[in-house]
Amino acid sequence: MKRAVPMKRAIVAGAAVILGVMVPLSGCASFDPPKGPSPVGLWGATDGPHLDLGEDGRLSGSDGCNRLMGTWEAEGQTVEFVGVATTMMACLDVDDWLSRLHTGTVDGGEMTIFDIDGREIGLLARQ
């Protein structure tokens, strides 16, 4: 036996498919944001090593010489930096430690940055 779909719901669902948008048709969906302080925002001073973590999961920044771009994901206080690419300019007297970022932890107004081996490589203050 076929079940009839109310016309209004069918039109909304069809428009969502055409526009490529997800539209919940019932009130059952929920979202649990990560616990702890949000990593979204600017970390470090823009005239030196810094990261700008966007609400959309994108990151941009600089190690003080080269630009950084990629994405980030957070779980609790831990931030994982994903697919980070850097420019490769030669800069004299610049410590490019931030270009080796892999993860970070947020503790109040500071983010501790770790490399792929889990070694602490630096700190960035929230701006």
PDB file of C-alpha atoms in Angstrom:
ATOM      1  CA  MET A   1       0.000   0.000   0.000  1.00  0.00           C
ATOM      2  CA  LYS A   2       1.375   3.419  -0.959  1.00  0.00           C
ATOM      3  CA  ARG A   3       1.510   6.081   1.683  1.00  0.00           C
ATOM      4  CA  ALA A   4       0.521   9.593   0.709  1.00  0.00           C
ATOM      5  CA  VAL A   5       3.030  12.371   1.444  1.00  0.00           C
ATOM      6  CA  PRO A   6       1.447  15.687   2.370  1.00  0.00           C
ATOM      7  CA  MET A   7       1.854  18.055  -0.589  1.00  0.00           C
ATOM      8  CA  LYS A   8       3.490  20.854   1.444  1.00  0.00           C
ATOM      9  CA  ARG A   9       6.185  18.483   2.786  1.00  0.00           C
ATOM     10  CA  ALA A  10       6.802  17.028  -0.696  1.00  0.00           C
ATOM     11  CA  ILE A  11       7.266  20.514  -2.196  1.00  0.00           C
ATOM     12  CA  VAL A  12       9.747  21.538   0.529  1.00  0.00           C
ATOM     13  CA  ALA A  13      11.698  18.282   0.134  1.00  0.00           C
ATOM     14  CA  GLY A  14      11.763  18.672  -3.663  1.00  0.00           C
ATOM     15  CA  ALA A  15      12.983  22.276  -3.426  1.00  0.00           C
ATOM     16  CA  ALA A  16      15.695  21.206  -0.983  1.00  0.00           C
ATOM     17  CA  VAL A  17      16.935  18.530  -3.392  1.00  0.00           C
ATOM     18  CA  ILE A  18      16.980  20.978  -6.315  1.00  0.00           C
ATOM     19  CA  LEU A  19      18.882  23.582  -4.271  1.00  0.00           C
ATOM     20  CA  GLY A  20      21.237  21.000  -2.767  1.00  0.00           C
ATOM     21  CA  VAL A  21      20.241  21.892   0.791  1.00  0.00           C
ATOM     22  CA  MET A  22      19.442  19.621   3.689  1.00  0.00           C
ATOM     23  CA  VAL A  23      16.121  20.583   5.273  1.00  0.00           C
ATOM     24  CA  PRO A  24      15.016  18.605   8.331  1.00  0.00           C
ATOM     25  CA  LEU A  25      11.409  17.558   7.899  1.00  0.00           C
ATOM     26  CA  SER A  26      10.942  16.589  11.516  1.00  0.00           C
ATOM     27  CA  GLY A  27      12.110  18.043  14.812  1.00  0.00           C
ATOM     28  CA  CYS A  28      14.195  14.992  15.783  1.00  0.00           C
ATOM     29  CA  ALA A  29      17.686  16.227  14.796  1.00  0.00           C
ATOM     30  CA  SER A  30      19.995  17.753  17.394  1.00  0.00           C
ATOM     31  CA  PHE A  31      23.590  19.009  17.513  1.00  0.00           C
ATOM     32  CA  ASP A  32      25.952  18.740  20.470  1.00  0.00           C
ATOM     33  CA  PRO A  33      28.697  21.393  20.229  1.00  0.00           C
ATOM     34  CA  PRO A  34      32.154  20.446  21.526  1.00  0.00           C
ATOM     35  CA  LYS A  35      32.597  20.948  25.257  1.00  0.00           C
ATOM     36  CA  GLY A  36      35.112  23.456  26.609  1.00  0.00           C
ATOM     37  CA  PRO A  37      36.350  26.782  25.274  1.00  0.00           C
ATOM     38  CA  SER A  38      35.884  27.387  21.564  1.00  0.00           C
ATOM     39  CA  PRO A  39      39.085  27.534  19.507  1.00  0.00           C
ATOM     40  CA  VAL A  40      37.430  29.872  16.972  1.00  0.00           C
ATOM     41  CA  GLY A  41      39.272  33.166  16.622  1.00  0.00           C
ATOM     42  CA  LEU A  42      42.701  34.702  16.252  1.00  0.00           C
ATOM     43  CA  TRP A  43      45.633  33.146  18.103  1.00  0.00           C
ATOM     44  CA  GLY A  44      48.988  34.975  18.205  1.00  0.00           C
ATOM     45  CA  ALA A  45      49.937  38.427  16.952  1.00  0.00           C
ATOM     46  CA  THR A  46      49.445  39.125  13.244  1.00  0.00           C
ATOM     47  CA  ASP A  47      52.995  40.533  12.968  1.00  0.00           C
ATOM     48  CA  GLY A  48      54.404  37.112  13.970  1.00  0.00           C
ATOM     49  CA  PRO A  49      53.309  33.485  14.247  1.00  0.00           C
ATOM     50  CA  HIS A  50      49.496  33.331  14.311  1.00  0.00           C
ATOM     51  CA  LEU A  51      46.471  31.240  13.406  1.00  0.00           C
ATOM     52  CA  ASP A  52      42.976  32.392  12.541  1.00  0.00           C
ATOM     53  CA  LEU A  53      40.494  29.555  13.126  1.00  0.00           C
ATOM     54  CA  GLY A  54      37.175  30.195  11.389  1.00  0.00           C
ATOM     55  CA  GLU A  55      33.766  28.978  12.479  1.00  0.00           C
ATOM     56  CA  ASP A  56      33.561  27.081   9.170  1.00  0.00           C
ATOM     57  CA  GLY A  57      36.549  24.862  10.100  1.00  0.00           C
ATOM     58  CA  ARG A  58      39.058  26.694   7.915  1.00  0.00           C
ATOM     59  CA  LEU A  59      42.360  28.017   9.174  1.00  0.00           C
ATOM     60  CA  SER A  60      44.746  30.629   7.879  1.00  0.00           C
ATOM     61  CA  GLY A  61      47.796  32.183   9.410  1.00  0.00           C
ATOM     62  CA  SER A  62      51.528  32.656   9.231  1.00  0.00           C
ATOM     63  CA  ASP A  63      54.656  31.277  10.860  1.00  0.00           C
ATOM     64  CA  GLY A  64      56.084  34.796  10.781  1.00  0.00           C
ATOM     65  CA  CYS A  65      57.220  34.419   7.167  1.00  0.00           C
ATOM     66  CA  ASN A  66      55.194  31.813   5.270  1.00  0.00           C
ATOM     67  CA  ARG A  67      51.411  31.689   4.983  1.00  0.00           C
ATOM     68  CA  LEU A  68      49.502  28.697   6.373  1.00  0.00           C
ATOM     69  CA  MET A  69      46.122  27.436   5.159  1.00  0.00           C
ATOM     70  CA  GLY A  70      44.065  24.332   5.856  1.00  0.00           C
ATOM     71  CA  THR A  71      41.279  23.102   8.104  1.00  0.00           C
ATOM     72  CA  TRP A  72      40.806  22.250  11.761  1.00  0.00           C
ATOM     73  CA  GLU A  73      38.627  19.988  13.870  1.00  0.00           C
ATOM     74  CA  ALA A  74      38.063  20.149  17.625  1.00  0.00           C
ATOM     75  CA  GLU A  75      37.126  17.561  20.191  1.00  0.00           C
ATOM     76  CA  GLY A  76      36.961  18.962  23.696  1.00  0.00           C
ATOM     77  CA  GLN A  77      40.073  21.048  24.314  1.00  0.00           C
ATOM     78  CA  THR A  78      42.094  19.356  21.537  1.00  0.00           C
ATOM     79  CA  VAL A  79      42.357  20.874  18.078  1.00  0.00           C
ATOM     80  CA  GLU A  80      43.624  18.825  15.138  1.00  0.00           C
ATOM     81  CA  PHE A  81      45.017  20.709  12.149  1.00  0.00           C
ATOM     82  CA  VAL A  82      44.172  18.931   8.894  1.00  0.00           C
ATOM     83  CA  GLY A  83      45.604  19.304   5.385  1.00  0.00           C
ATOM     84  CA  VAL A  84      47.738  22.316   6.267  1.00  0.00           C
ATOM     85  CA  ALA A  85      49.755  23.760   3.387  1.00  0.00           C
ATOM     86  CA  THR A  86      52.408  26.465   3.604  1.00  0.00           C
ATOM     87  CA  THR A  87      54.184  28.737   1.210  1.00  0.00           C
ATOM     88  CA  MET A  88      57.934  28.090   1.017  1.00  0.00           C
ATOM     89  CA  MET A  89      59.620  31.504   1.087  1.00  0.00           C
ATOM     90  CA  ALA A  90      63.112  31.825   2.512  1.00  0.00           C
ATOM     91  CA  CYS A  91      63.143  34.287   5.401  1.00  0.00           C
ATOM     92  CA  LEU A  92      66.243  35.201   7.363  1.00  0.00           C
ATOM     93  CA  ASP A  93      66.108  35.126  11.164  1.00  0.00           C
ATOM     94  CA  VAL A  94      62.569  33.679  11.346  1.00  0.00           C
ATOM     95  CA  ASP A  95      61.805  30.667  13.542  1.00  0.00           C
ATOM     96  CA  ASP A  96      59.230  28.778  11.463  1.00  0.00           C
ATOM     97  CA  TRP A  97      58.088  26.509  14.343  1.00  0.00           C
ATOM     98  CA  LEU A  98      54.398  27.037  13.616  1.00  0.00           C
ATOM     99  CA  SER A  99      54.713  25.439  10.174  1.00  0.00           C
ATOM    100  CA  ARG A 100      55.239  22.078  11.975  1.00  0.00           C
ATOM    101  CA  LEU A 101      51.843  22.232  13.749  1.00  0.00           C
ATOM    102  CA  HIS A 102      49.795  19.044  14.071  1.00  0.00           C
ATOM    103  CA  THR A 103      47.546  19.492  17.120  1.00  0.00           C
ATOM    104  CA  GLY A 104      46.850  22.082  19.779  1.00  0.00           C
ATOM    105  CA  THR A 105      45.199  22.285  23.168  1.00  0.00           C
ATOM    106  CA  VAL A 106      43.190  25.246  24.388  1.00  0.00           C
ATOM    107  CA  ASP A 107      43.563  26.282  28.009  1.00  0.00           C
ATOM    108  CA  GLY A 108      41.822  29.570  28.707  1.00  0.00           C
ATOM    109  CA  GLY A 109      43.537  32.239  26.636  1.00  0.00           C
ATOM    110  CA  GLU A 110      46.426  30.074  25.414  1.00  0.00           C
ATOM    111  CA  MET A 111      46.778  27.423  22.755  1.00  0.00           C
ATOM    112  CA  THR A 112      49.709  25.038  23.105  1.00  0.00           C
ATOM    113  CA  ILE A 113      50.874  23.750  19.708  1.00  0.00           C
ATOM    114  CA  PHE A 114      52.313  20.248  19.230  1.00  0.00           C
ATOM    115  CA  ASP A 115      54.126  18.664  16.281  1.00  0.00           C
ATOM    116  CA  ILE A 116      53.302  15.281  14.720  1.00  0.00           C
ATOM    117  CA  ASP A 117      55.422  13.505  17.364  1.00  0.00           C
ATOM    118  CA  GLY A 118      53.425  15.116  20.189  1.00  0.00           C
ATOM    119  CA  ARG A 119      56.231  17.470  21.224  1.00  0.00           C
ATOM    120  CA  GLU A 120      55.251  20.960  22.389  1.00  0.00           C
ATOM    121  CA  ILE A 121      56.626  23.445  19.879  1.00  0.00           C
ATOM    122  CA  GLY A 122      55.053  26.729  20.970  1.00  0.00           C
ATOM    123  CA  LEU A 123      52.276  28.793  22.512  1.00  0.00           C
ATOM    124  CA  LEU A 124      49.830  31.232  20.948  1.00  0.00           C
ATOM    125  CA  ALA A 125      47.790  33.710  23.000  1.00  0.00           C
ATOM    126  CA  ARG A 126      44.153  34.424  22.110  1.00  0.00           C
ATOM    127  CA  GLN A 127      43.708  37.912  20.662  1.00  0.00           C
TER     128      GLN A 127
END
